[in-house]
């Protein structure tokens, strides 16, 4: 029951990142064009932007397409350029274009030797954003089983929300999986004219990165995965590993705090303190330090 609640919350995070109401974006039936027309980005002309048409359903490559938004930070030292690094954003629901525009934190040495290319994955932001009924997203049910939440209400709500997303997004809603994103990355490699590419991925972005390594190993020069999600797990297994990792990390922090005098909580029973804060949050009495007139809950 609790696992089901958490699974629903993860689905809501994806939907909420793209909340809105609208019809399907226009699609075409053209075969994806392998060329890219790089132009200075409107938001920052210091970067190049382009789009790439890819099939909505990769099992039907001649069918309807959507445009994937791309961004490129050109290598600063063209004479010593190694190749192209494709950065896969996390989330799900994070815009890779926005990350580059804001400064993605790559080192000066890396930016000197590589063209860094990122994208808004299918269903995200500029790449045919997933759209759902805003009222439904805002009116989600009680997800807390310890506070009266009911799994049957959650199931009913998620079905209604899914139907809304399908109605407002169109066929793409069934093709926003990691494997489809990996195939988009391969289409990007071809369009870039690169024999092999390098991948950097973080969190959810490691899902399509793993799929790409399985599907196109001969096209991968190097891959760095940060905060890896195991794409071979089902929903229950994934949530179980997330819970164990969180517990392990908290235990390590508490042990470090007990040893290190520089820890602000040194000399405090960190486990007991967390338990007390959790209890106060469950009562709706934990102040939000950033917004004093609001309270934090167990769901933050």
XYZ file of C-alpha atoms in Angstrom:
300
model
C 0.000 0.000 0.000
C 2.736 2.467 0.920
C 4.757 1.488 -2.159
C 1.721 2.232 -4.291
C 1.438 5.673 -2.734
C 5.050 6.472 -3.502
C 4.745 5.168 -7.064
C 1.810 7.492 -7.609
C 3.781 10.426 -6.256
C 6.638 9.786 -8.684
C 4.164 9.757 -11.574
C 2.715 13.040 -10.343
C 6.142 14.675 -10.308
C 6.531 13.937 -14.019
C 3.084 15.282 -14.828
C 3.342 18.360 -12.623
C 6.537 19.409 -14.355
C 4.557 19.825 -17.544
C 1.171 20.875 -16.187
C -1.204 22.646 -18.535
C -4.265 22.183 -20.667
C -4.171 22.026 -24.437
C -4.558 19.928 -27.522
C -2.000 17.932 -29.394
C 0.869 19.746 -31.045
C 0.993 19.460 -34.816
C 2.887 16.509 -36.218
C 4.128 15.598 -39.655
C 4.633 12.342 -41.494
C 8.026 13.259 -42.928
C 11.025 10.982 -42.459
C 13.365 12.547 -39.840
C 15.903 14.864 -41.461
C 19.482 13.816 -40.597
C 20.790 17.390 -40.842
C 20.772 20.108 -38.171
C 20.300 23.824 -38.780
C 22.136 25.360 -35.843
C 21.194 28.961 -35.099
C 22.052 31.287 -32.181
C 19.683 30.539 -29.306
C 17.059 33.207 -28.743
C 17.628 33.158 -24.972
C 21.431 33.402 -25.290
C 23.157 33.824 -28.684
C 26.352 32.450 -27.152
C 24.876 28.973 -27.611
C 23.546 27.243 -30.726
C 19.996 25.846 -30.896
C 18.348 23.490 -33.371
C 15.616 20.888 -33.589
C 15.543 17.318 -34.823
C 12.466 15.514 -36.138
C 12.086 12.005 -34.691
C 9.280 9.451 -34.942
C 6.713 9.440 -32.164
C 6.855 5.642 -32.305
C 10.256 4.247 -33.247
C 8.612 0.975 -34.315
C 7.006 3.036 -37.104
C 9.874 5.234 -38.344
C 7.816 6.478 -41.281
C 4.951 7.654 -39.091
C 4.180 10.942 -37.378
C 7.083 12.869 -35.899
C 7.797 15.441 -33.236
C 10.636 17.955 -33.027
C 13.242 17.489 -30.288
C 14.797 20.751 -29.051
C 18.613 20.783 -28.994
C 21.326 23.084 -27.684
C 25.084 23.135 -28.295
C 27.940 24.719 -26.368
C 30.765 24.650 -28.893
C 34.262 23.573 -27.836
C 36.343 26.597 -26.863
C 39.571 25.091 -28.260
C 38.522 23.844 -31.690
C 42.036 22.709 -32.633
C 42.197 20.340 -29.640
C 38.578 19.202 -29.820
C 38.058 15.547 -28.882
C 34.441 15.144 -29.957
C 30.868 15.638 -28.765
C 29.542 15.102 -25.257
C 25.773 14.574 -25.053
C 24.334 15.521 -21.666
C 21.154 13.672 -20.679
C 19.097 15.550 -18.045
C 17.458 13.923 -15.048
C 13.993 14.258 -13.664
C 12.094 12.862 -15.423
C 10.938 16.208 -16.739
C 14.128 18.292 -16.629
C 15.022 20.483 -19.615
C 18.551 19.889 -20.871
C 18.312 23.073 -22.934
C 17.595 25.127 -19.824
C 20.443 23.446 -17.942
C 22.957 24.531 -20.572
C 21.499 28.031 -20.776
C 21.847 28.393 -16.990
C 25.393 27.029 -17.017
C 25.471 23.269 -16.502
C 28.616 23.237 -14.366
C 30.962 21.464 -16.767
C 34.643 22.182 -16.188
C 36.584 24.633 -18.337
C 38.795 21.806 -19.584
C 35.784 19.766 -20.688
C 34.172 22.755 -22.390
C 37.440 23.448 -24.188
C 37.787 19.962 -25.660
C 34.195 18.923 -26.369
C 31.104 20.250 -28.073
C 28.544 19.819 -25.292
C 25.090 19.035 -26.668
C 21.897 18.565 -24.681
C 18.194 18.268 -25.387
C 14.729 18.550 -23.985
C 13.767 14.857 -23.986
C 10.520 13.909 -25.711
C 7.547 15.075 -23.673
C 9.537 17.773 -21.866
C 9.333 21.556 -22.297
C 10.099 22.473 -25.943
C 9.907 18.853 -27.170
C 6.122 18.354 -27.399
C 5.498 18.899 -23.713
C 3.235 16.420 -21.954
C -0.005 18.223 -21.095
C -2.645 17.220 -18.573
C -5.657 18.775 -16.904
C -4.292 21.412 -14.531
C -7.263 21.090 -12.191
C -6.658 17.383 -11.735
C -2.962 17.883 -11.039
C -3.720 20.596 -8.481
C -6.426 18.507 -6.800
C -4.528 15.314 -6.117
C -5.900 13.057 -3.374
C -4.491 12.355 0.064
C -1.376 10.235 -0.499
C -0.586 9.619 3.160
C -1.917 6.253 4.396
C -1.189 7.250 8.010
C -3.414 10.278 7.606
C -6.479 8.715 5.994
C -5.176 8.197 2.444
C -6.918 5.365 0.575
C -5.304 3.347 -2.209
C -8.601 2.944 -4.088
C -8.978 6.739 -4.253
C -5.418 7.041 -5.549
C -6.024 4.392 -8.218
C -9.199 6.133 -9.377
C -7.461 9.504 -9.475
C -4.404 8.280 -11.374
C -6.589 6.644 -14.013
C -8.521 9.877 -14.504
C -5.272 11.847 -14.638
C -3.739 9.423 -17.149
C -6.812 9.697 -19.370
C -6.484 13.480 -19.199
C -2.810 13.366 -20.174
C -3.585 11.089 -23.124
C -6.383 13.377 -24.319
C -4.293 16.556 -24.133
C -0.933 15.123 -25.254
C -1.906 12.680 -27.967
C -0.051 9.532 -29.105
C 3.271 10.652 -27.632
C 2.011 9.841 -24.135
C 2.664 6.143 -24.869
C 6.211 6.768 -26.131
C 8.072 8.830 -23.523
C 10.089 5.843 -22.276
C 13.858 5.682 -21.824
C 14.382 3.397 -24.828
C 12.650 5.911 -27.128
C 14.891 8.670 -25.746
C 17.933 6.472 -26.382
C 16.853 6.066 -30.006
C 16.430 9.841 -30.218
C 20.039 10.165 -29.042
C 21.150 7.811 -31.803
C 19.268 9.939 -34.341
C 21.078 12.936 -32.868
C 24.459 11.212 -33.287
C 23.700 10.574 -36.944
C 22.542 14.159 -37.462
C 25.739 15.438 -35.833
C 27.823 13.343 -38.216
C 29.709 11.740 -35.316
C 30.994 8.175 -35.555
C 30.880 7.827 -31.771
C 29.607 10.032 -28.974
C 30.274 10.525 -25.275
C 27.425 10.519 -22.772
C 27.062 12.261 -19.437
C 23.905 11.414 -17.502
C 22.579 12.036 -14.023
C 19.750 10.446 -12.032
C 16.846 9.616 -14.370
C 19.081 10.509 -17.329
C 21.052 7.337 -16.612
C 18.009 5.334 -17.747
C 18.276 6.310 -21.445
C 22.072 6.236 -21.093
C 21.937 2.567 -20.088
C 19.465 1.825 -22.879
C 21.770 3.533 -25.389
C 24.738 1.441 -24.223
C 22.704 -1.726 -24.729
C 21.279 -0.739 -28.114
C 24.276 1.023 -29.678
C 27.456 -0.040 -27.847
C 29.606 0.395 -30.949
C 28.570 4.070 -31.136
C 29.598 4.899 -27.582
C 33.098 6.248 -26.928
C 32.631 6.867 -23.197
C 29.804 7.160 -20.701
C 29.731 8.730 -17.237
C 26.644 8.012 -15.135
C 26.048 9.955 -11.918
C 23.432 8.850 -9.316
C 22.514 5.779 -11.325
C 18.962 4.421 -11.579
C 18.716 0.734 -12.484
C 16.524 0.621 -15.591
C 16.141 -3.164 -15.356
C 13.944 -2.956 -12.230
C 10.175 -2.834 -12.101
C 8.412 -0.099 -10.128
C 8.394 -1.966 -6.821
C 12.042 -2.966 -7.107
C 13.061 0.554 -8.069
C 11.319 2.093 -5.061
C 12.824 -0.523 -2.747
C 16.362 0.292 -3.893
C 15.634 4.033 -3.571
C 14.469 3.489 0.024
C 17.520 1.384 0.919
C 19.881 3.929 -0.626
C 18.227 6.761 1.294
C 18.422 4.818 4.559
C 22.086 3.942 3.967
C 22.979 7.558 3.170
C 21.199 8.815 6.296
C 22.951 6.213 8.453
C 26.326 7.239 7.055
C 25.532 10.893 7.764
C 24.519 10.105 11.350
C 27.705 8.085 11.907
C 29.830 10.896 10.484
C 28.050 13.430 12.681
C 28.776 11.359 15.763
C 32.501 11.350 14.912
C 33.095 14.791 13.400
C 33.104 17.883 15.599
C 32.534 20.080 12.520
C 29.047 18.600 12.094
C 26.434 21.098 13.295
C 24.583 18.240 14.975
C 27.645 16.722 16.667
C 26.710 15.401 20.088
C 23.046 15.063 19.077
C 21.180 11.818 18.538
C 20.538 12.429 14.839
C 18.169 9.488 14.469
C 16.040 10.669 17.390
C 16.068 14.248 16.128
C 14.826 13.152 12.722
C 12.119 11.059 14.337
C 10.941 14.021 16.382
C 10.866 16.297 13.339
C 8.936 13.663 11.388
C 6.340 13.451 14.138
C 5.917 17.233 14.240
C 5.638 17.338 10.431
C 2.963 14.628 10.550
C 0.919 16.906 12.820
C 1.344 19.793 10.361
C 3.262 21.840 12.912
C 6.754 22.021 11.378
C 7.537 25.610 10.254
C 8.952 26.187 6.777
C 12.106 28.309 7.278
C 11.714 29.813 3.805
C 8.009 30.619 4.182
C 7.211 31.177 7.874
C 3.436 31.251 7.363
C 3.467 27.738 5.871
C 4.192 24.348 7.397
C 6.218 21.413 6.132
C 4.610 18.001 5.953
C 6.086 14.529 5.646
C 5.837 15.042 1.877
C 7.730 18.369 2.131
